[in-house]
Coordinates of C-alpha atoms in Angstrom, one line a residue:
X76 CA 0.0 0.0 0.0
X77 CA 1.3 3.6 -0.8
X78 CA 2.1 6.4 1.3
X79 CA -0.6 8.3 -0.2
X80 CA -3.2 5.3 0.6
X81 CA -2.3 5.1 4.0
X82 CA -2.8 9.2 4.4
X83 CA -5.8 8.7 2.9
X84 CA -6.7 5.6 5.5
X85 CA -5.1 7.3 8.5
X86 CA -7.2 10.9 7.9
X87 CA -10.7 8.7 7.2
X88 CA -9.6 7.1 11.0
X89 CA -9.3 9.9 12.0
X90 CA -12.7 11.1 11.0
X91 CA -14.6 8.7 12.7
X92 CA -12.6 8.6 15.8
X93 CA -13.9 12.3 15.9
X94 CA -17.5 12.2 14.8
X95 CA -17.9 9.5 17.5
X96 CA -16.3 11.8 20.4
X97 CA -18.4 14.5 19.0
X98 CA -21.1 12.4 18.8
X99 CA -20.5 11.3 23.0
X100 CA -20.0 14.7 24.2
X101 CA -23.5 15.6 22.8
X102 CA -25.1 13.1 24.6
X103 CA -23.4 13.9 27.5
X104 CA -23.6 17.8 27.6
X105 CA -27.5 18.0 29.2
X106 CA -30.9 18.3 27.0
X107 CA -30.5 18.8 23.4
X108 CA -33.0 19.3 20.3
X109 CA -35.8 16.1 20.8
X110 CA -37.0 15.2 18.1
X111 CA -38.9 11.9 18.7
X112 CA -41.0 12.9 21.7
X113 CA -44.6 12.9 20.2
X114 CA -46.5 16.5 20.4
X115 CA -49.7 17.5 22.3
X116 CA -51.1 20.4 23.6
X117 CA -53.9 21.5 25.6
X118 CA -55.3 24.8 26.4
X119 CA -58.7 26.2 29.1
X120 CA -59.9 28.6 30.8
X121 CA -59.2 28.0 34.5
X122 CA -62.2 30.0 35.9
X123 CA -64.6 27.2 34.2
X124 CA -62.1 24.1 33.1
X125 CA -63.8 24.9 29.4
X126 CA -61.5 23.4 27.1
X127 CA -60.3 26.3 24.6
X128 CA -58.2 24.2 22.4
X129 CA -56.7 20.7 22.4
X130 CA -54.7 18.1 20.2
X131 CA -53.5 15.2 20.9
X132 CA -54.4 16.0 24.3
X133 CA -55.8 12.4 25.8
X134 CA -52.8 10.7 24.2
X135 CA -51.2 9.3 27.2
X136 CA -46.9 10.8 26.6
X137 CA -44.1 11.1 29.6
X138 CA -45.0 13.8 31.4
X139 CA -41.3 14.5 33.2
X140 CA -41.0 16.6 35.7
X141 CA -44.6 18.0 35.3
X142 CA -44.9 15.1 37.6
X143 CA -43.9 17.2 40.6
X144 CA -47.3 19.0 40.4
X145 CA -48.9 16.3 42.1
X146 CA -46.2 15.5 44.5
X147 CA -46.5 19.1 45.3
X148 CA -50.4 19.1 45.5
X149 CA -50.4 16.0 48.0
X150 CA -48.1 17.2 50.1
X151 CA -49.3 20.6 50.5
X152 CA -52.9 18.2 51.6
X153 CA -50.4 16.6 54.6
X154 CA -49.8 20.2 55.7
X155 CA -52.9 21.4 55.7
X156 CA -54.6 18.2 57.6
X157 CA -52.0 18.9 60.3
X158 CA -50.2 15.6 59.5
X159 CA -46.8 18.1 58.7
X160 CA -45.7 21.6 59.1
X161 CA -43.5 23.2 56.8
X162 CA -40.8 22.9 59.6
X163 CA -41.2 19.3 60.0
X164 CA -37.8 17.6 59.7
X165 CA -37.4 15.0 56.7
X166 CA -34.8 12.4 56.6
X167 CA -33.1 11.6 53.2
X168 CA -33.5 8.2 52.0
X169 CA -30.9 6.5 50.2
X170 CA -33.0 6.1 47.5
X171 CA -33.5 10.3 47.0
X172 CA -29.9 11.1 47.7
X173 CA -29.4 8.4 44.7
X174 CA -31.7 10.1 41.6
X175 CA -30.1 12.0 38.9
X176 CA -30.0 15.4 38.0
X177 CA -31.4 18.0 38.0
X178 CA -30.9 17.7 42.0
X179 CA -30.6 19.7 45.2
X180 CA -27.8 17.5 46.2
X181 CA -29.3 15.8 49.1
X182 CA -27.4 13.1 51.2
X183 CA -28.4 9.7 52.1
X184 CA -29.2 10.1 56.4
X185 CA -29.2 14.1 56.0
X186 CA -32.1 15.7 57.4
X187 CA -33.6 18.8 56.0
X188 CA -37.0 20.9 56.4
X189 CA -39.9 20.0 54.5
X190 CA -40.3 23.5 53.3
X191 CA -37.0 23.1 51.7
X192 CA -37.5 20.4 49.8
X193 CA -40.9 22.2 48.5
X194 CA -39.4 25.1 46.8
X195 CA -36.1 22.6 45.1
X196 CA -38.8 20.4 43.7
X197 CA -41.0 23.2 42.5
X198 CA -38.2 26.1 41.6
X199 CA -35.7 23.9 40.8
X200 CA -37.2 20.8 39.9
X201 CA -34.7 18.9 42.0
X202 CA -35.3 14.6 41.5
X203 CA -33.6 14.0 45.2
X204 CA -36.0 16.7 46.9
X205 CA -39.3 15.2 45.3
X206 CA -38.0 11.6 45.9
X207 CA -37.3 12.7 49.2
X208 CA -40.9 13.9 50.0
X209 CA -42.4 10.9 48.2
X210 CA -40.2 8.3 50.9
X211 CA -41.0 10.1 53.8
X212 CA -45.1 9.7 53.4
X213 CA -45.1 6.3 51.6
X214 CA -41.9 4.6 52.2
X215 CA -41.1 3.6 48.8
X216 CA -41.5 5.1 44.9
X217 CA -43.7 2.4 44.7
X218 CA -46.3 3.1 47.2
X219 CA -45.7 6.9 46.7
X220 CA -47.1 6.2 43.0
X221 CA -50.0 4.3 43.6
X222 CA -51.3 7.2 46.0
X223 CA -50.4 10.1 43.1
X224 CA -52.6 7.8 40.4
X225 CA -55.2 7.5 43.4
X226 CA -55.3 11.3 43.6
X227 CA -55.5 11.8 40.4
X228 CA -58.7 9.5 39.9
X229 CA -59.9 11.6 42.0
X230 CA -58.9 14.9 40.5
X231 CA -60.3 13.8 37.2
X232 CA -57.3 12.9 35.7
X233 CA -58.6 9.8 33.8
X234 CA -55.5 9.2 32.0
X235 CA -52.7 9.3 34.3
X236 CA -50.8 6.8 36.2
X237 CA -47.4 7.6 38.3
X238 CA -44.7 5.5 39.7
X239 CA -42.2 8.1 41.1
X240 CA -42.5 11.3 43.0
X241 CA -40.2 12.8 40.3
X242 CA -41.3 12.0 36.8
X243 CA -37.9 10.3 35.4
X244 CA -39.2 8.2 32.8
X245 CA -40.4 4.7 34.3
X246 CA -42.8 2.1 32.2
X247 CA -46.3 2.8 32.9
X248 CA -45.0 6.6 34.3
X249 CA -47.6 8.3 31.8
X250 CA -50.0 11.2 31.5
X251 CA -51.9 13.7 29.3
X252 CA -51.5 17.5 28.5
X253 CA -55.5 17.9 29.4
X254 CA -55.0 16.1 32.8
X255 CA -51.7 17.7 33.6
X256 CA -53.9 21.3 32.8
X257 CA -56.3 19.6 35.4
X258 CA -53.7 19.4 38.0
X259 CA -52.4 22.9 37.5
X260 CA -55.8 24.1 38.0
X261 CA -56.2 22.2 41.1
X262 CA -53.2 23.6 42.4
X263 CA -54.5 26.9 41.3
X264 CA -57.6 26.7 43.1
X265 CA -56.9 24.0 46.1
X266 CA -53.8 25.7 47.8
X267 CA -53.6 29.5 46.8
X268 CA -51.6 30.0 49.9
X269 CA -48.9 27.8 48.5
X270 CA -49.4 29.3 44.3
X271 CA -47.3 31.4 44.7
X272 CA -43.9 29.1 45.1
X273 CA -44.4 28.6 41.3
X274 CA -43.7 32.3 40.5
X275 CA -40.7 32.7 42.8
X276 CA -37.3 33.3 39.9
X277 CA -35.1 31.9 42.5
X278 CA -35.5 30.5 46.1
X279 CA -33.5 29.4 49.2
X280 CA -33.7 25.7 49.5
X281 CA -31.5 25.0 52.8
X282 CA -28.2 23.8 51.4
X283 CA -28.6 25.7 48.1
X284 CA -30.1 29.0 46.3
X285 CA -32.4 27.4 43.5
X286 CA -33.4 29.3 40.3
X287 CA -36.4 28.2 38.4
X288 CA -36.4 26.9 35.6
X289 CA -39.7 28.5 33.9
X290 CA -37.6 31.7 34.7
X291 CA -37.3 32.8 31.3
X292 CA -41.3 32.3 30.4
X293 CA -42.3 34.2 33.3
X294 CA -40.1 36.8 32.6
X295 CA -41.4 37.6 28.9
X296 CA -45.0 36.4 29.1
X297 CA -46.9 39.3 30.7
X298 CA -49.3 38.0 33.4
X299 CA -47.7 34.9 34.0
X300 CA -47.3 33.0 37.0
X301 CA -46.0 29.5 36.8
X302 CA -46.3 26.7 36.6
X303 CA -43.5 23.9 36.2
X304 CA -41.1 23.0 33.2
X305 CA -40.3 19.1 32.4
X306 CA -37.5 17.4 30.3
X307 CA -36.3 13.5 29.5
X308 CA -34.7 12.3 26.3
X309 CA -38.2 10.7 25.7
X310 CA -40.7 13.6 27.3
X311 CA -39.2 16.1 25.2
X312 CA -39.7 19.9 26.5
X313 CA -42.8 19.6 28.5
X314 CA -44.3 23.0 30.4
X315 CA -48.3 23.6 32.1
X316 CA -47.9 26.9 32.3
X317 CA -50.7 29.7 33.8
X318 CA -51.3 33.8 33.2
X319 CA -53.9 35.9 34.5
X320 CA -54.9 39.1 32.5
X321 CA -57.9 41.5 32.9
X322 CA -59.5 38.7 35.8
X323 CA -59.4 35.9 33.1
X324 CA -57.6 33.0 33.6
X325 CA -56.1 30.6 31.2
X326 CA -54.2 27.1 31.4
X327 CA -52.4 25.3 29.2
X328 CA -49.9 22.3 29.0
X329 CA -47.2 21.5 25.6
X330 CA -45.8 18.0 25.3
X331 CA -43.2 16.7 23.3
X332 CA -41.4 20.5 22.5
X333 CA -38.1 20.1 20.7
X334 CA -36.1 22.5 22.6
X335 CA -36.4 25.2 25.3
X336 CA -37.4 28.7 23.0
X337 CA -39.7 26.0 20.7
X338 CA -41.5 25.3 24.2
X339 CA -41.8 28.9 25.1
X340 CA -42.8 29.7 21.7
X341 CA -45.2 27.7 21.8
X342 CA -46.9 28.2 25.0
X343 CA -46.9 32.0 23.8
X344 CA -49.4 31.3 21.1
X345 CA -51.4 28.8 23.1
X346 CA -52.0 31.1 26.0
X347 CA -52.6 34.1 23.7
X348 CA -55.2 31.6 21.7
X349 CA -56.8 30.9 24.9
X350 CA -57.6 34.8 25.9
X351 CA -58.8 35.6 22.5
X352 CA -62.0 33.0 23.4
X353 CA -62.4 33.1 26.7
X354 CA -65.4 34.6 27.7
X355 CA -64.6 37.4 29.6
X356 CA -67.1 38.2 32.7
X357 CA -68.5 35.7 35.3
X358 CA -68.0 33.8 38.2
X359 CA -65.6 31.2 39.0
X360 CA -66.7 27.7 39.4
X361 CA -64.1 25.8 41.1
X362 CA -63.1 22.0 40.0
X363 CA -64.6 20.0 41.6
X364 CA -62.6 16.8 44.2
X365 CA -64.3 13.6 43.6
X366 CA -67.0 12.6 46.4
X367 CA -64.2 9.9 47.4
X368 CA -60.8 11.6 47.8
X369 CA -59.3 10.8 51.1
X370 CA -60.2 14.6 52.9
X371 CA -63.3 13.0 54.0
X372 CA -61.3 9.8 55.0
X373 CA -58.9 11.6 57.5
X374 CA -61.6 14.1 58.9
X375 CA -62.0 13.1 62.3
X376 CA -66.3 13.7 62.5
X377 CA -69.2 13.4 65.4
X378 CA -72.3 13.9 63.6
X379 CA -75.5 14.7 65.1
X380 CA -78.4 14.5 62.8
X381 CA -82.0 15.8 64.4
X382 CA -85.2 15.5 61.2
X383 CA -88.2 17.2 62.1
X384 CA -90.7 14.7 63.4
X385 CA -88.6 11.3 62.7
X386 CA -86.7 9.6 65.0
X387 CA -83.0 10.9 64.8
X388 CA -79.6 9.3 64.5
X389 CA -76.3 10.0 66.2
X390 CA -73.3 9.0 63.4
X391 CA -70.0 8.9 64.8
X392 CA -67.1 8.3 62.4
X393 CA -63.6 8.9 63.4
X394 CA -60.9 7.9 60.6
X395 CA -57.9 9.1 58.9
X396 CA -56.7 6.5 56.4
X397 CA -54.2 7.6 52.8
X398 CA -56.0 6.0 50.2
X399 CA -59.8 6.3 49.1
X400 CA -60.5 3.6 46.4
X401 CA -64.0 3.7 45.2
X402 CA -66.3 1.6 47.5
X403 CA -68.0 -1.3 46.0
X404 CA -71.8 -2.4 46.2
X405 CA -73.4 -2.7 49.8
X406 CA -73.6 -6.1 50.8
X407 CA -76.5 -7.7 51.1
X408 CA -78.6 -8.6 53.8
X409 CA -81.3 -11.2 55.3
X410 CA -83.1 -10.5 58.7
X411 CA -80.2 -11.5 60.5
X412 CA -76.2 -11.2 59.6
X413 CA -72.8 -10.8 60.3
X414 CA -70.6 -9.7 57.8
X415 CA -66.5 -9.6 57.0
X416 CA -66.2 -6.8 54.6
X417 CA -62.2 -7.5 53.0
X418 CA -59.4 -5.6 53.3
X419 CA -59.1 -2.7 50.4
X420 CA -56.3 -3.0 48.7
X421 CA -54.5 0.3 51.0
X422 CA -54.8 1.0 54.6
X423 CA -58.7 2.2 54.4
X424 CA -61.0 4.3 52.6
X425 CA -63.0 7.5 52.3
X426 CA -66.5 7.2 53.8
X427 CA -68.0 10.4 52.1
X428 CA -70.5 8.0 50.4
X429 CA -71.9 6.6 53.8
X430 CA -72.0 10.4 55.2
X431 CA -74.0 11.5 52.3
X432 CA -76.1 8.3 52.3
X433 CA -76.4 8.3 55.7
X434 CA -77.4 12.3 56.2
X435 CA -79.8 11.2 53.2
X436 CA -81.5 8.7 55.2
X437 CA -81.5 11.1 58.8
X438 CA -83.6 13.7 57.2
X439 CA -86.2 11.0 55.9
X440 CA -89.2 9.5 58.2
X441 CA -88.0 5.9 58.7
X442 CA -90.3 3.3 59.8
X443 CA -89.9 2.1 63.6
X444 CA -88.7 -1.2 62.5
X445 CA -86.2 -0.5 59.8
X446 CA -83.8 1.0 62.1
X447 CA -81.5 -1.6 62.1
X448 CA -81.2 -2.4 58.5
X449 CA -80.8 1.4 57.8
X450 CA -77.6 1.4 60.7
X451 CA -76.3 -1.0 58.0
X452 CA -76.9 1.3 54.7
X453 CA -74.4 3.4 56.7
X454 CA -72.1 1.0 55.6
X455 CA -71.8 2.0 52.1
X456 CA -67.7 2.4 52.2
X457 CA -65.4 0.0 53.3
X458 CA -62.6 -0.1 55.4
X459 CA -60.1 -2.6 56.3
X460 CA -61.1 -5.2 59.6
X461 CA -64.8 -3.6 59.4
X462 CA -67.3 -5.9 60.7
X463 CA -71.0 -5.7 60.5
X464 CA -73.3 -6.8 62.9
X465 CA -76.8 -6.5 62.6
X466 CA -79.7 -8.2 64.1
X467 CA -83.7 -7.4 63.0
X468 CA -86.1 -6.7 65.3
X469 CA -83.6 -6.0 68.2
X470 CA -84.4 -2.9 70.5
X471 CA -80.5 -2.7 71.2
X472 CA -78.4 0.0 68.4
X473 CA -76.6 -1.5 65.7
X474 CA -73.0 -1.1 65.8
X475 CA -69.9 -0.7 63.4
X476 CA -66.3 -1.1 64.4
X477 CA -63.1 -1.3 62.2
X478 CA -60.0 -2.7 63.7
X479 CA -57.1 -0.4 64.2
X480 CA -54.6 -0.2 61.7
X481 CA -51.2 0.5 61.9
X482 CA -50.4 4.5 62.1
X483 CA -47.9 5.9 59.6
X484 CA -47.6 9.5 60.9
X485 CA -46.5 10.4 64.3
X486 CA -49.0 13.2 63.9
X487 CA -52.3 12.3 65.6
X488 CA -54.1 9.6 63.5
X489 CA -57.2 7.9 64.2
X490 CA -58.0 4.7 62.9
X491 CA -61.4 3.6 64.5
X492 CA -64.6 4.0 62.4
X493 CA -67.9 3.8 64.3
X494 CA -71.1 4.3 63.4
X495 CA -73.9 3.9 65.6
X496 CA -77.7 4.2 64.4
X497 CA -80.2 4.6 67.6
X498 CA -83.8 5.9 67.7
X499 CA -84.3 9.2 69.4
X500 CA -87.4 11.7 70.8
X501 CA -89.0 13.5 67.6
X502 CA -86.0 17.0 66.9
X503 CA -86.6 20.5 66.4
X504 CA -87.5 22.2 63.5
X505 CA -83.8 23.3 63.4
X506 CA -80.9 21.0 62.2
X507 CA -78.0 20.7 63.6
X508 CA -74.6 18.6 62.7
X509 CA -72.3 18.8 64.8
X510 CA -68.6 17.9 63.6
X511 CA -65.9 17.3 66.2
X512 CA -66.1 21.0 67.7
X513 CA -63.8 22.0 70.8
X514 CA -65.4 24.5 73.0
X515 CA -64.1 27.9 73.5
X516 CA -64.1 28.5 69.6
X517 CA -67.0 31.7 69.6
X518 CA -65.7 32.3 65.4
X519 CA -67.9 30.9 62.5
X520 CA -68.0 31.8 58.9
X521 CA -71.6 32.2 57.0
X522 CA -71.7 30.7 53.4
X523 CA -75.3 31.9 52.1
X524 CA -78.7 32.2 52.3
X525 CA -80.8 29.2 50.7
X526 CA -84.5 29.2 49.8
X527 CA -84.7 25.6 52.1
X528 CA -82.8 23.3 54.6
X529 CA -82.1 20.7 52.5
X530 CA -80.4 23.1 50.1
X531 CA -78.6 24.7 52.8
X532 CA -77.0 21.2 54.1
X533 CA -76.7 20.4 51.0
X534 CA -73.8 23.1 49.7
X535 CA -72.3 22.6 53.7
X536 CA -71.5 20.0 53.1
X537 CA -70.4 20.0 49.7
X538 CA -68.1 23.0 51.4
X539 CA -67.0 20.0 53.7
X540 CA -65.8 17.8 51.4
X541 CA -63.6 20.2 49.7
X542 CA -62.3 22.0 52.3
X543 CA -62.4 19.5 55.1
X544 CA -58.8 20.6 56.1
X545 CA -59.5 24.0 56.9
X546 CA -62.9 22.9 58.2
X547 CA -62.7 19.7 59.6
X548 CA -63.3 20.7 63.2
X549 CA -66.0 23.2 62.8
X550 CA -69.9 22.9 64.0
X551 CA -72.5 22.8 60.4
X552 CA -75.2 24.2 61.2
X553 CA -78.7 25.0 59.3
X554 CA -80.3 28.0 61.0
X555 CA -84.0 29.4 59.6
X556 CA -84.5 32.9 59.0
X557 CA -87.2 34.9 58.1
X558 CA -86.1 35.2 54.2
X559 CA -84.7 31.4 54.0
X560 CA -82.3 29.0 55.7
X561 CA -78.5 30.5 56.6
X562 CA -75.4 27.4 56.0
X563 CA -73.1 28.5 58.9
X564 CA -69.7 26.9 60.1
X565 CA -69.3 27.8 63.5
X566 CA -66.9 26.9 66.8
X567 CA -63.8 28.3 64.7
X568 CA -60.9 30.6 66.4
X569 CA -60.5 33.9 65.0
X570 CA -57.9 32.2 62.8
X571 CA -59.1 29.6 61.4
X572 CA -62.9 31.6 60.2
X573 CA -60.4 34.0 58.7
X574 CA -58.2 30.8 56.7
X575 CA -61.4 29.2 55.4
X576 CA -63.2 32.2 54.2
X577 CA -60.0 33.2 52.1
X578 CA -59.9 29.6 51.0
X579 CA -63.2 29.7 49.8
X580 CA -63.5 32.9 48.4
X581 CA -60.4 31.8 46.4
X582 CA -62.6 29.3 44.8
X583 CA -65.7 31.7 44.5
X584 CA -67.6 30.8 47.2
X585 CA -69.2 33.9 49.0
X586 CA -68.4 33.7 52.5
X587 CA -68.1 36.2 56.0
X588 CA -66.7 35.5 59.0
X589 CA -68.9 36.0 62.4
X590 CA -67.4 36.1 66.0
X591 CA -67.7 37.8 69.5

């Protein structure tokens, strides 16, 4: 072979020992161009949920770190049940202090302040600080997944089912643009107290100063004000983002964007689309939480239930469980039984349908003798250990008791459920339901005026169900007036009348506090 062949073989050598170096430190070098990640987009108006544009937005794509939305969302729910405080110490877990970037850099053993964690995972979008969250409530990615795709049933987030507290791309880790608009609007709406972490440019996370990374949208879209950025190799640039202009509101999520200014770009013409038809004008009407989300589980409830002229009921349910799976068909019964319900699949479930059912049946006129088999219509949700025991014809109350589970929290958890049916003297023409109230509490907040009682009980406890953490403790209470029935909240501190009526005004409930 001559020299000139061998130049010739040396330089092509050469070539591809470069292109493949090239090639290496491109990989290497953080998120690139993606150009494989599938596109969908999703756009509504956040006072209504209307949907103001969508495509390909029920296609189920990798959703990144928009995943921390709802890691964010359920802890913010722990805080405000009084389960944790924003001071509450977290210990890493080898498994946080082990995730890739983008990270806080946490250690394995190193303990660190919830609020901490908060702002890396939602200004930074740090893997260890979400993980970290995720293992301190559930134990394990595992379990911490299951309860995200629980809450997001619940949310109305049909398509979407999680596996890590972080979104790093895990089979079966999937979700939509239209349910990941959902969860920023229940973010919006549920927590305003806490919104405003998604706005913040740059944040003190403990062992670090964290800048956002939606920094440069919020910076050149006017009126915006989060929400959270995502990126994997198979995600592609991912953003739900959120403006407010002239008291309209819009939403809207991109999947699949090829690179940073592409995202931006197009979340600019979304979000412009979306406040050229919205309807400007009107009320907000709040989304709404599912009827079997896990705020009804944990509220700890005595229930007194007085109907005009029918016998009357005293309910007493005391639970606090983490999951809520959707109970199944009431069992059913002859004259006499005793019934095993099975262990759900988690540590318990919500029993909002047996309150309604049973609230339902309170303000009926039941026979004399159906007493007992109505005691066990209260049994519409079930709970792990519950044992029903009813016999017909028997003077003597029916009773319900679940056996304890195991607490997970050292915050106080309840784990009992009772509910105990038993006939009473003929009530007052005033109803009263009294909810686990604590005397010396001379606040209460009044949430409208309604043309009849059932109406009026009705929307309180509607009010209950979605703000159970802020009103948990309070006494509901139907009071007639001359021009219709008042829905009143009452044995509240100063502070806590105050908290819910800015909660619910937040979601456009009218509401004024009342106190001595």
């Amino acid at each position: 072979m001559g020299n000139s062949a061998v130049c010739q073989l040396g330089q092509y050598v050469r070539h591809i020992i470069l292109l493949a170096v090239v090639s290496v430190a491109a990989a290497c070098s953080g998120p690139q161009e993606s150009k494989a990640a599938p596109y969908a987009a999703f756009v509504m108006d956040a006072r209504t949920g209307e949907t103001l544009y969508s495509e390909n937005a029920d296609t189920r794509l990798h959703p990144a770190s928009l995943t921390k939305m709802m890691t964010l969302y359920i802890t913010f729910s722990e805080i405000e049940a009084g389960n944790v405080s924003l001071d509450t110490m977290i210990t890493v877990s080898k498994s946080a202090a082990a995730q890739p970037p983008s990270r806080l850099g946490l250690k394995a053993g190193q303990k660190i302040q919830l609020r901490y964690l908060i702002r890396a995972a939602a200004v930074k979008s740090a893997n260890d600080a979400a993980s970290a969250i995720g293992d301190y409530f559930e134990g394990t990615p595992e379990k911490w997944g299951a309860r995200m795709t629980r809450t997001a049933k619940q949310l109305g987030m049909k398509n979407s089912t999680f596996k890590n507290a972080n979104g790093l791309t895990a089979k079966g880790h999937l979700s939509t643009a239209h349910d990941m608009s959902i969860m920023g609007r229940h973010l919006f709406y549920d927590y305003p107290q806490y919104y405003n972490i998604f706005s913040r440019r740059s944040a003190d996370a403990g062992i670090a100063k964290v800048a956002n990374t939606n920094r440069k949208f919020l910076d050149q879209y006017k009126g915006a004000d989060g929400i959270k950025t995502g990126y994997t190799n198979p995600a592609g640039f991912n953003l739900t983002a959120s403006a407010e202009r002239n008291g309209v509101r819009i939403i809207a999520t991109v999947f699949g964007g090829t690179s940073t200014p592409m995202r931006n770009s197009k979340m600019t013409e979304l979000l412009d689309l979306g406040f050229r038809k919205a309807k400007p004008g009107g009320a907000p009407q709040p989304p709404v939480i599912s009827a079997d989300q896990e705020l009804i589980a944990q509220a700890s409830t005595e229930m007194e239930v007085e109907g005009g002229g029918g016998p009357a009921k005293t309910l007493r349910l005391v639970t606090a469980v983490s999951s809520s799976p959707r109970p199944t068909a009431r069992p059913s019964l002859g004259d006499s039984a005793e019934v095993d319900l099975a262990a759900v699949e988690q540590a318990g479930s919500s029993m909002a349908d047996g309150i309604l059912g049973a609230l339902a049946e309170a303000t009926a006129e039941p026979a004399p003798d159906s007493l007992e088999a109505q005691a066990v219509e209260l049994a519409v949700a079930e709970t792990p250990g519950l044992s029903i025991k009813a016999a017909a014809a028997s003077p003597q109350p029916v009773q319900l008791v679940a056996a304890p589970a195991k607490p997970k929290h050292k915050a106080p958890i309840y784990d009992e459920v009772a509910v105990v049916a038993q006939a009473a003297q003929p009530a007052a023409e005033e109803v009263i339901t009294n909810i686990s109230t604590s005397g010396g509490k001379g606040y209460g907040i009044n949430i409208g005026r309604f043309n009849s009682y059932g109406e009026a009980d009705r929307v309180l406890m509607k009010t209950l169900l979605s703000e159970n953490a802020t009103l948990g403790d309070a006494l509901r209470k139907v009071v007639q007036k001359s021009g219709g029935y008042d829905a009143n909240f009452l044995g509240l501190s100063q502070r806590e009348a105050d908290l819910a009526c800015r909660r619910l005004q937040a979601r456009g409930v009218t509401c004024f506090t009342m106190g001595s």
